[in-house]
Amino acid sequence: MMSWGQLGFQDAGSYFMEEFIYFHDFTMMIILGVLSYVVVFLILGLTSGWVDSGFVEGQLIEFMWTIFPALILIQIAFPSLLLLYLIEDFSKSFLVCKVIGHQWYWSYEIKTESSELLASVDCYMLPREDAFGMRLLLTDEFLMLPINVPVRILVTSDDVIHSWTLPSLGIKGDAVPGRLNQLNLTLNRKAMFYGQCSEICGANHSFMPIMLMGVYSWEFFAWLDRL
């Protein structure tokens, strides 16, 4: 969850989000290096009075300023493509969670990979007087998922387009009527994660918070028994 004055990402709650943060930091280091190099030579070029009108070619430096950017792009491309591949890998999921967007609340259906329904729950936003200062973030019920268990998230909508978004987990799926979008999620720690609808879906768009709790497997099955 974000805090006042925070400039970076939220603490990662999934293995994918950890990789996203590593990739972001890696890319930013490359960008800072390139920017520093350009700024230094720009300052040197503006402050020095060295000019050689007879210097019309330099094959070595032309080769270097062609090949170095290509190597930098290749260095960025490989981890980026690896992340894209891992995001789309749904081969090892053990649970299926179907997320259904409504005007204006979320419904969840927990199923096995064989489509056996385990539980379903509707989550409505709590009014301000019951939200304990966390306005527009708390719901009367919340989704529970086990940690260290790959889960396939299916996102759809019952009326208009919504967007199921949890920044600390690195997932965002558009809920489109008549269509199922897939997300891959593996929680890495026990915590409560918060999100909101990220697609303008009508008058009460701001009142569709998301609460997801990562728990141990035995706590998850106890929660299923209570529903």
Short mmCIF file of N, CA and C in Angstrom, two decimals, residues 42-208:
data_model
loop_
_atom_site.label_atom_id
_atom_site.label_comp_id
_atom_site.label_asym_id
_atom_site.label_seq_id
_atom_site.Cartn_x
_atom_site.Cartn_y
_atom_site.Cartn_z
N LEU A 42 28.40 16.86 -24.07
CA LEU A 42 27.73 18.08 -24.50
C LEU A 42 28.38 19.30 -23.84
N ILE A 43 28.67 19.18 -22.55
CA ILE A 43 29.33 20.29 -21.85
C ILE A 43 30.73 20.54 -22.42
N LEU A 44 31.48 19.45 -22.65
CA LEU A 44 32.82 19.59 -23.23
C LEU A 44 32.77 20.24 -24.60
N GLY A 45 31.77 19.85 -25.39
CA GLY A 45 31.65 20.43 -26.73
C GLY A 45 31.27 21.90 -26.72
N LEU A 46 30.49 22.31 -25.73
CA LEU A 46 30.05 23.70 -25.66
C LEU A 46 31.10 24.61 -25.04
N THR A 47 31.93 24.06 -24.15
CA THR A 47 32.88 24.92 -23.43
C THR A 47 34.26 24.95 -24.07
N SER A 48 34.62 23.96 -24.84
CA SER A 48 35.94 23.96 -25.48
C SER A 48 35.88 24.70 -26.81
N GLY A 49 37.00 25.31 -27.17
CA GLY A 49 37.05 26.05 -28.44
C GLY A 49 37.69 25.26 -29.55
N TRP A 50 37.80 23.94 -29.35
CA TRP A 50 38.46 23.11 -30.37
C TRP A 50 37.53 22.87 -31.55
N VAL A 51 37.98 23.25 -32.73
CA VAL A 51 37.22 23.05 -33.95
C VAL A 51 38.20 22.64 -35.04
N ASP A 52 37.84 21.61 -35.77
CA ASP A 52 38.69 21.16 -36.88
C ASP A 52 37.81 21.02 -38.11
N SER A 53 37.87 22.03 -38.98
CA SER A 53 37.02 21.99 -40.17
C SER A 53 37.45 20.92 -41.16
N GLY A 54 38.67 20.40 -41.01
CA GLY A 54 39.12 19.35 -41.92
C GLY A 54 38.75 17.96 -41.49
N PHE A 55 38.19 17.85 -40.30
CA PHE A 55 37.79 16.55 -39.76
C PHE A 55 36.42 16.19 -40.33
N VAL A 56 36.39 15.45 -41.41
CA VAL A 56 35.13 15.19 -42.12
C VAL A 56 34.65 13.76 -41.94
N GLU A 57 35.49 12.85 -41.42
CA GLU A 57 35.04 11.48 -41.22
C GLU A 57 35.83 10.84 -40.09
N GLY A 58 35.22 9.84 -39.51
CA GLY A 58 35.86 9.05 -38.45
C GLY A 58 35.18 7.71 -38.39
N GLN A 59 35.70 6.76 -39.15
CA GLN A 59 35.00 5.49 -39.31
C GLN A 59 34.92 4.72 -37.99
N LEU A 60 35.97 4.80 -37.17
CA LEU A 60 35.96 4.07 -35.91
C LEU A 60 34.88 4.59 -34.97
N ILE A 61 34.82 5.91 -34.80
CA ILE A 61 33.83 6.45 -33.88
C ILE A 61 32.41 6.28 -34.43
N GLU A 62 32.25 6.34 -35.77
CA GLU A 62 30.93 6.08 -36.35
C GLU A 62 30.50 4.64 -36.10
N PHE A 63 31.47 3.72 -36.18
CA PHE A 63 31.16 2.32 -35.88
C PHE A 63 30.76 2.16 -34.41
N MET A 64 31.50 2.85 -33.53
CA MET A 64 31.23 2.73 -32.10
C MET A 64 29.87 3.31 -31.74
N TRP A 65 29.50 4.50 -32.28
CA TRP A 65 28.21 5.06 -31.87
C TRP A 65 27.03 4.40 -32.60
N THR A 66 27.34 3.47 -33.50
CA THR A 66 26.28 2.64 -34.09
C THR A 66 26.12 1.34 -33.32
N ILE A 67 27.23 0.71 -32.96
CA ILE A 67 27.16 -0.61 -32.33
C ILE A 67 26.81 -0.53 -30.85
N PHE A 68 27.26 0.50 -30.12
CA PHE A 68 26.97 0.59 -28.69
C PHE A 68 25.48 0.72 -28.39
N PRO A 69 24.73 1.61 -29.07
CA PRO A 69 23.28 1.64 -28.82
C PRO A 69 22.58 0.33 -29.14
N ALA A 70 23.05 -0.38 -30.17
CA ALA A 70 22.45 -1.67 -30.51
C ALA A 70 22.68 -2.68 -29.38
N LEU A 71 23.90 -2.69 -28.82
CA LEU A 71 24.19 -3.60 -27.71
C LEU A 71 23.37 -3.27 -26.47
N ILE A 72 23.18 -1.97 -26.23
CA ILE A 72 22.37 -1.55 -25.08
C ILE A 72 20.93 -2.01 -25.26
N LEU A 73 20.37 -1.86 -26.46
CA LEU A 73 18.99 -2.29 -26.71
C LEU A 73 18.85 -3.80 -26.58
N ILE A 74 19.85 -4.55 -27.04
CA ILE A 74 19.81 -6.01 -26.90
C ILE A 74 19.86 -6.40 -25.42
N GLN A 75 20.68 -5.67 -24.65
CA GLN A 75 20.78 -5.95 -23.22
C GLN A 75 19.48 -5.70 -22.49
N ILE A 76 18.71 -4.73 -22.95
CA ILE A 76 17.40 -4.45 -22.35
C ILE A 76 16.35 -5.43 -22.86
N ALA A 77 16.47 -5.86 -24.13
CA ALA A 77 15.43 -6.67 -24.75
C ALA A 77 15.32 -8.06 -24.13
N PHE A 78 16.44 -8.70 -23.80
CA PHE A 78 16.40 -10.09 -23.32
C PHE A 78 15.63 -10.24 -22.00
N PRO A 79 15.92 -9.46 -20.96
CA PRO A 79 15.09 -9.60 -19.75
C PRO A 79 13.64 -9.18 -19.96
N SER A 80 13.43 -8.21 -20.86
CA SER A 80 12.05 -7.79 -21.14
C SER A 80 11.26 -8.92 -21.79
N LEU A 81 11.84 -9.58 -22.77
CA LEU A 81 11.16 -10.70 -23.43
C LEU A 81 10.94 -11.87 -22.47
N LEU A 82 11.90 -12.09 -21.56
CA LEU A 82 11.73 -13.15 -20.57
C LEU A 82 10.54 -12.87 -19.66
N LEU A 83 10.39 -11.62 -19.22
CA LEU A 83 9.25 -11.25 -18.38
C LEU A 83 7.94 -11.43 -19.13
N LEU A 84 7.90 -11.01 -20.40
CA LEU A 84 6.68 -11.18 -21.18
C LEU A 84 6.31 -12.66 -21.32
N TYR A 85 7.31 -13.51 -21.49
CA TYR A 85 7.04 -14.95 -21.60
C TYR A 85 6.49 -15.50 -20.28
N LEU A 86 7.10 -15.11 -19.16
CA LEU A 86 6.66 -15.63 -17.87
C LEU A 86 5.25 -15.16 -17.52
N ILE A 87 4.90 -13.94 -17.91
CA ILE A 87 3.56 -13.42 -17.64
C ILE A 87 2.51 -14.26 -18.34
N GLU A 88 2.82 -14.76 -19.52
CA GLU A 88 1.85 -15.50 -20.31
C GLU A 88 1.92 -17.00 -20.09
N ASP A 89 2.71 -17.45 -19.13
CA ASP A 89 2.84 -18.88 -18.87
C ASP A 89 1.80 -19.32 -17.84
N PHE A 90 0.78 -20.05 -18.29
CA PHE A 90 -0.31 -20.50 -17.42
C PHE A 90 -0.29 -22.02 -17.24
N SER A 91 0.86 -22.64 -17.46
CA SER A 91 0.91 -24.10 -17.50
C SER A 91 0.91 -24.74 -16.11
N LYS A 92 1.20 -23.97 -15.06
CA LYS A 92 1.39 -24.58 -13.74
C LYS A 92 0.41 -24.06 -12.69
N SER A 93 -0.71 -23.54 -13.09
CA SER A 93 -1.67 -23.01 -12.12
C SER A 93 -2.43 -24.15 -11.44
N PHE A 94 -2.68 -23.99 -10.12
CA PHE A 94 -3.40 -25.00 -9.35
C PHE A 94 -4.80 -24.55 -8.96
N LEU A 95 -5.05 -23.25 -9.02
CA LEU A 95 -6.36 -22.70 -8.71
C LEU A 95 -6.78 -21.74 -9.81
N VAL A 96 -8.09 -21.57 -9.94
CA VAL A 96 -8.65 -20.60 -10.88
C VAL A 96 -9.53 -19.65 -10.08
N CYS A 97 -9.30 -18.36 -10.24
CA CYS A 97 -10.13 -17.34 -9.61
C CYS A 97 -10.78 -16.51 -10.70
N LYS A 98 -12.08 -16.58 -10.78
CA LYS A 98 -12.81 -15.78 -11.77
C LYS A 98 -13.27 -14.48 -11.13
N VAL A 99 -12.85 -13.37 -11.72
CA VAL A 99 -13.18 -12.04 -11.23
C VAL A 99 -14.22 -11.43 -12.15
N ILE A 100 -15.35 -11.02 -11.57
CA ILE A 100 -16.45 -10.46 -12.37
C ILE A 100 -16.72 -9.04 -11.88
N GLY A 101 -16.62 -8.08 -12.78
CA GLY A 101 -16.90 -6.70 -12.45
C GLY A 101 -18.36 -6.35 -12.66
N HIS A 102 -18.92 -5.63 -11.71
CA HIS A 102 -20.31 -5.17 -11.80
C HIS A 102 -20.33 -3.66 -11.52
N GLN A 103 -21.44 -3.02 -11.82
CA GLN A 103 -21.65 -1.65 -11.39
C GLN A 103 -22.36 -1.68 -10.03
N TRP A 104 -21.66 -1.44 -8.89
CA TRP A 104 -20.24 -1.16 -8.80
C TRP A 104 -19.69 -1.97 -7.64
N TYR A 105 -19.35 -3.21 -7.92
CA TYR A 105 -18.75 -4.10 -6.93
C TYR A 105 -18.07 -5.24 -7.69
N TRP A 106 -17.31 -6.05 -6.97
CA TRP A 106 -16.59 -7.18 -7.56
C TRP A 106 -17.15 -8.49 -7.03
N SER A 107 -17.21 -9.48 -7.90
CA SER A 107 -17.58 -10.84 -7.50
C SER A 107 -16.41 -11.77 -7.81
N TYR A 108 -16.21 -12.75 -6.93
CA TYR A 108 -15.11 -13.70 -7.10
C TYR A 108 -15.65 -15.13 -7.02
N GLU A 109 -15.17 -15.98 -7.91
CA GLU A 109 -15.48 -17.40 -7.89
C GLU A 109 -14.17 -18.18 -7.85
N ILE A 110 -14.00 -19.00 -6.82
CA ILE A 110 -12.79 -19.81 -6.68
C ILE A 110 -13.11 -21.20 -7.22
N LYS A 111 -12.30 -21.65 -8.17
CA LYS A 111 -12.51 -22.96 -8.78
C LYS A 111 -11.19 -23.73 -8.84
N THR A 112 -11.32 -25.04 -8.99
CA THR A 112 -10.14 -25.86 -9.28
C THR A 112 -9.89 -25.82 -10.79
N GLU A 113 -8.77 -26.40 -11.20
CA GLU A 113 -8.46 -26.44 -12.63
C GLU A 113 -9.47 -27.28 -13.41
N SER A 114 -10.17 -28.19 -12.69
CA SER A 114 -11.21 -29.00 -13.34
C SER A 114 -12.57 -28.32 -13.31
N SER A 115 -12.60 -27.01 -12.99
CA SER A 115 -13.81 -26.18 -12.99
C SER A 115 -14.78 -26.53 -11.87
N GLU A 116 -14.32 -27.16 -10.81
CA GLU A 116 -15.17 -27.42 -9.65
C GLU A 116 -15.23 -26.16 -8.80
N LEU A 117 -16.44 -25.65 -8.58
CA LEU A 117 -16.62 -24.42 -7.81
C LEU A 117 -16.38 -24.69 -6.33
N LEU A 118 -15.44 -23.94 -5.74
CA LEU A 118 -15.13 -24.08 -4.33
C LEU A 118 -15.84 -23.05 -3.47
N ALA A 119 -15.93 -21.81 -3.97
CA ALA A 119 -16.56 -20.73 -3.20
C ALA A 119 -16.81 -19.55 -4.12
N SER A 120 -17.73 -18.69 -3.68
CA SER A 120 -17.99 -17.43 -4.38
C SER A 120 -18.30 -16.36 -3.35
N VAL A 121 -17.92 -15.12 -3.66
CA VAL A 121 -18.10 -14.03 -2.70
C VAL A 121 -18.28 -12.73 -3.47
N ASP A 122 -19.17 -11.86 -2.96
CA ASP A 122 -19.37 -10.51 -3.50
C ASP A 122 -18.75 -9.51 -2.54
N CYS A 123 -18.06 -8.50 -3.08
CA CYS A 123 -17.35 -7.53 -2.25
C CYS A 123 -17.84 -6.12 -2.56
N TYR A 124 -18.44 -5.48 -1.57
CA TYR A 124 -18.94 -4.11 -1.69
C TYR A 124 -18.08 -3.18 -0.84
N MET A 125 -17.93 -1.95 -1.28
CA MET A 125 -17.14 -0.98 -0.53
C MET A 125 -17.82 -0.61 0.78
N LEU A 126 -17.01 -0.47 1.83
CA LEU A 126 -17.53 -0.02 3.11
C LEU A 126 -17.77 1.48 3.08
N PRO A 127 -18.82 1.96 3.74
CA PRO A 127 -19.03 3.43 3.82
C PRO A 127 -17.91 4.10 4.61
N ARG A 128 -17.80 5.40 4.45
CA ARG A 128 -16.69 6.14 5.04
C ARG A 128 -16.63 5.98 6.56
N GLU A 129 -17.77 5.97 7.23
CA GLU A 129 -17.76 5.89 8.69
C GLU A 129 -17.27 4.54 9.20
N ASP A 130 -17.26 3.51 8.35
CA ASP A 130 -16.79 2.19 8.76
C ASP A 130 -15.42 1.85 8.19
N ALA A 131 -14.78 2.79 7.52
CA ALA A 131 -13.55 2.49 6.78
C ALA A 131 -12.28 2.73 7.59
N PHE A 132 -12.39 3.16 8.86
CA PHE A 132 -11.24 3.35 9.74
C PHE A 132 -10.18 4.26 9.12
N GLY A 133 -10.62 5.30 8.44
CA GLY A 133 -9.69 6.25 7.83
C GLY A 133 -9.15 5.84 6.47
N MET A 134 -9.44 4.62 6.03
CA MET A 134 -8.94 4.15 4.72
C MET A 134 -10.07 4.30 3.70
N ARG A 135 -10.34 5.52 3.34
CA ARG A 135 -11.46 5.84 2.46
C ARG A 135 -11.26 5.24 1.07
N LEU A 136 -12.32 4.66 0.53
CA LEU A 136 -12.35 4.09 -0.83
C LEU A 136 -11.43 2.89 -1.01
N LEU A 137 -11.03 2.22 0.11
CA LEU A 137 -10.13 1.08 -0.01
C LEU A 137 -10.65 -0.20 0.63
N LEU A 138 -11.58 -0.10 1.56
CA LEU A 138 -12.03 -1.28 2.31
C LEU A 138 -13.35 -1.81 1.76
N THR A 139 -13.51 -3.13 1.82
CA THR A 139 -14.74 -3.79 1.39
C THR A 139 -15.28 -4.66 2.53
N ASP A 140 -16.56 -5.00 2.44
CA ASP A 140 -17.16 -5.81 3.49
C ASP A 140 -16.63 -7.24 3.50
N GLU A 141 -16.31 -7.77 2.33
CA GLU A 141 -15.67 -9.08 2.20
C GLU A 141 -14.40 -8.88 1.37
N PHE A 142 -13.53 -9.88 1.38
CA PHE A 142 -12.33 -9.77 0.56
C PHE A 142 -11.94 -11.15 0.05
N LEU A 143 -11.10 -11.12 -0.97
CA LEU A 143 -10.63 -12.36 -1.60
C LEU A 143 -9.40 -12.86 -0.85
N MET A 144 -9.36 -14.17 -0.63
CA MET A 144 -8.19 -14.81 -0.04
C MET A 144 -7.59 -15.78 -1.05
N LEU A 145 -6.26 -15.74 -1.15
CA LEU A 145 -5.54 -16.67 -2.01
C LEU A 145 -4.32 -17.19 -1.27
N PRO A 146 -3.96 -18.45 -1.48
CA PRO A 146 -2.79 -19.01 -0.78
C PRO A 146 -1.48 -18.49 -1.37
N ILE A 147 -0.50 -18.32 -0.51
CA ILE A 147 0.81 -17.85 -0.98
C ILE A 147 1.60 -19.03 -1.57
N ASN A 148 2.50 -18.72 -2.48
CA ASN A 148 3.37 -19.70 -3.14
C ASN A 148 2.59 -20.75 -3.92
N VAL A 149 1.39 -20.39 -4.35
CA VAL A 149 0.56 -21.28 -5.17
C VAL A 149 0.20 -20.53 -6.45
N PRO A 150 0.59 -21.05 -7.62
CA PRO A 150 0.22 -20.37 -8.88
C PRO A 150 -1.29 -20.37 -9.09
N VAL A 151 -1.82 -19.20 -9.37
CA VAL A 151 -3.27 -19.02 -9.55
C VAL A 151 -3.53 -18.39 -10.91
N ARG A 152 -4.50 -18.95 -11.62
CA ARG A 152 -4.94 -18.36 -12.88
C ARG A 152 -6.12 -17.44 -12.60
N ILE A 153 -5.98 -16.16 -12.96
CA ILE A 153 -7.04 -15.18 -12.75
C ILE A 153 -7.78 -14.97 -14.08
N LEU A 154 -9.09 -15.19 -14.06
CA LEU A 154 -9.93 -14.92 -15.22
C LEU A 154 -10.77 -13.69 -14.93
N VAL A 155 -10.65 -12.67 -15.77
CA VAL A 155 -11.30 -11.39 -15.52
C VAL A 155 -12.36 -11.14 -16.61
N THR A 156 -13.57 -10.82 -16.18
CA THR A 156 -14.65 -10.49 -17.10
C THR A 156 -15.59 -9.48 -16.43
N SER A 157 -16.60 -9.07 -17.16
CA SER A 157 -17.53 -8.08 -16.63
C SER A 157 -18.96 -8.50 -16.94
N ASP A 158 -19.86 -8.03 -16.10
CA ASP A 158 -21.28 -8.33 -16.27
C ASP A 158 -22.04 -7.21 -16.95
N ASP A 159 -21.42 -6.02 -17.07
CA ASP A 159 -22.15 -4.88 -17.64
C ASP A 159 -21.28 -4.02 -18.53
N VAL A 160 -20.38 -3.20 -17.93
CA VAL A 160 -19.52 -2.31 -18.71
C VAL A 160 -18.07 -2.71 -18.48
N ILE A 161 -17.15 -2.01 -19.14
CA ILE A 161 -15.73 -2.33 -19.01
C ILE A 161 -15.21 -1.83 -17.65
N HIS A 162 -14.59 -2.73 -16.91
CA HIS A 162 -13.90 -2.40 -15.67
C HIS A 162 -12.43 -2.79 -15.83
N SER A 163 -11.64 -2.56 -14.79
CA SER A 163 -10.24 -2.97 -14.81
C SER A 163 -9.82 -3.37 -13.40
N TRP A 164 -9.45 -4.64 -13.25
CA TRP A 164 -9.06 -5.21 -11.94
C TRP A 164 -7.56 -5.00 -11.77
N THR A 165 -7.19 -4.10 -10.86
CA THR A 165 -5.79 -3.65 -10.76
C THR A 165 -5.31 -3.71 -9.32
N LEU A 166 -4.15 -4.36 -9.14
CA LEU A 166 -3.47 -4.40 -7.85
C LEU A 166 -2.01 -4.04 -8.08
N PRO A 167 -1.63 -2.77 -7.83
CA PRO A 167 -0.27 -2.32 -8.17
C PRO A 167 0.84 -3.10 -7.46
N SER A 168 0.65 -3.45 -6.19
CA SER A 168 1.71 -4.14 -5.46
C SER A 168 1.93 -5.57 -5.95
N LEU A 169 0.99 -6.10 -6.72
CA LEU A 169 1.14 -7.44 -7.30
C LEU A 169 1.55 -7.39 -8.76
N GLY A 170 1.58 -6.20 -9.34
CA GLY A 170 1.99 -6.07 -10.73
C GLY A 170 1.01 -6.64 -11.72
N ILE A 171 -0.30 -6.60 -11.40
CA ILE A 171 -1.30 -7.15 -12.32
C ILE A 171 -2.37 -6.10 -12.61
N LYS A 172 -2.86 -6.13 -13.82
CA LYS A 172 -3.94 -5.24 -14.25
C LYS A 172 -4.64 -5.94 -15.41
N GLY A 173 -5.90 -6.26 -15.20
CA GLY A 173 -6.66 -6.97 -16.23
C GLY A 173 -7.96 -6.26 -16.53
N ASP A 174 -8.20 -5.99 -17.79
CA ASP A 174 -9.45 -5.35 -18.21
C ASP A 174 -10.59 -6.35 -18.15
N ALA A 175 -11.69 -5.93 -17.51
CA ALA A 175 -12.90 -6.76 -17.42
C ALA A 175 -13.85 -6.31 -18.52
N VAL A 176 -13.95 -7.10 -19.58
CA VAL A 176 -14.73 -6.75 -20.76
C VAL A 176 -15.93 -7.69 -20.85
N PRO A 177 -17.14 -7.16 -21.02
CA PRO A 177 -18.33 -8.04 -21.14
C PRO A 177 -18.19 -9.01 -22.30
N GLY A 178 -18.49 -10.28 -22.03
CA GLY A 178 -18.44 -11.29 -23.07
C GLY A 178 -17.05 -11.80 -23.39
N ARG A 179 -16.06 -11.42 -22.60
CA ARG A 179 -14.68 -11.84 -22.88
C ARG A 179 -13.98 -12.19 -21.59
N LEU A 180 -13.11 -13.23 -21.65
CA LEU A 180 -12.30 -13.62 -20.51
C LEU A 180 -10.85 -13.25 -20.76
N ASN A 181 -10.28 -12.43 -19.88
CA ASN A 181 -8.85 -12.12 -19.93
C ASN A 181 -8.13 -12.88 -18.82
N GLN A 182 -6.96 -13.41 -19.14
CA GLN A 182 -6.22 -14.24 -18.18
C GLN A 182 -5.06 -13.47 -17.58
N LEU A 183 -4.83 -13.71 -16.29
CA LEU A 183 -3.68 -13.18 -15.57
C LEU A 183 -3.04 -14.32 -14.80
N ASN A 184 -1.76 -14.19 -14.55
CA ASN A 184 -1.01 -15.20 -13.80
C ASN A 184 -0.54 -14.57 -12.50
N LEU A 185 -0.78 -15.22 -11.37
CA LEU A 185 -0.46 -14.63 -10.07
C LEU A 185 0.08 -15.69 -9.13
N THR A 186 1.21 -15.37 -8.50
CA THR A 186 1.76 -16.20 -7.42
C THR A 186 2.20 -15.27 -6.30
N LEU A 187 1.49 -15.28 -5.19
CA LEU A 187 1.81 -14.42 -4.06
C LEU A 187 3.07 -14.94 -3.36
N ASN A 188 3.90 -14.01 -2.85
CA ASN A 188 5.14 -14.43 -2.22
C ASN A 188 5.19 -14.15 -0.72
N ARG A 189 4.14 -13.55 -0.16
CA ARG A 189 4.16 -13.27 1.28
C ARG A 189 2.73 -13.10 1.79
N LYS A 190 2.60 -13.27 3.08
CA LYS A 190 1.30 -13.10 3.72
C LYS A 190 1.07 -11.62 4.00
N ALA A 191 0.02 -11.04 3.42
CA ALA A 191 -0.26 -9.62 3.59
C ALA A 191 -1.62 -9.32 2.98
N MET A 192 -2.10 -8.10 3.24
CA MET A 192 -3.31 -7.60 2.59
C MET A 192 -2.90 -6.64 1.49
N PHE A 193 -3.46 -6.82 0.32
CA PHE A 193 -3.13 -5.99 -0.83
C PHE A 193 -4.39 -5.24 -1.28
N TYR A 194 -4.17 -3.98 -1.67
CA TYR A 194 -5.29 -3.11 -2.03
C TYR A 194 -5.17 -2.65 -3.47
N GLY A 195 -6.32 -2.48 -4.10
CA GLY A 195 -6.36 -1.94 -5.46
C GLY A 195 -7.71 -1.29 -5.71
N GLN A 196 -7.88 -0.78 -6.91
CA GLN A 196 -9.12 -0.13 -7.30
C GLN A 196 -9.37 -0.37 -8.78
N CYS A 197 -10.60 -0.14 -9.20
CA CYS A 197 -10.93 -0.22 -10.61
C CYS A 197 -10.19 0.89 -11.35
N SER A 198 -9.52 0.53 -12.45
CA SER A 198 -8.70 1.49 -13.19
C SER A 198 -9.27 1.82 -14.55
N GLU A 199 -10.54 1.60 -14.73
CA GLU A 199 -11.22 1.95 -15.98
C GLU A 199 -12.49 2.71 -15.62
N ILE A 200 -12.66 3.90 -16.19
CA ILE A 200 -13.85 4.70 -15.89
C ILE A 200 -15.09 3.94 -16.34
N CYS A 201 -15.91 3.56 -15.36
CA CYS A 201 -17.02 2.64 -15.65
C CYS A 201 -18.38 3.22 -15.26
N GLY A 202 -18.45 4.50 -14.97
CA GLY A 202 -19.74 5.08 -14.65
C GLY A 202 -19.65 6.02 -13.45
N ALA A 203 -20.81 6.38 -12.94
CA ALA A 203 -20.88 7.39 -11.88
C ALA A 203 -20.15 6.97 -10.62
N ASN A 204 -20.19 5.69 -10.27
CA ASN A 204 -19.56 5.21 -9.04
C ASN A 204 -18.26 4.45 -9.30
N HIS A 205 -17.55 4.86 -10.33
CA HIS A 205 -16.28 4.22 -10.67
C HIS A 205 -15.29 4.25 -9.50
N SER A 206 -15.30 5.32 -8.72
CA SER A 206 -14.34 5.46 -7.61
C SER A 206 -14.66 4.54 -6.44
N PHE A 207 -15.80 3.89 -6.46
CA PHE A 207 -16.26 3.13 -5.30
C PHE A 207 -16.21 1.62 -5.56
N MET A 208 -15.14 1.18 -6.25
CA MET A 208 -14.95 -0.25 -6.51
C MET A 208 -13.58 -0.69 -6.02
#
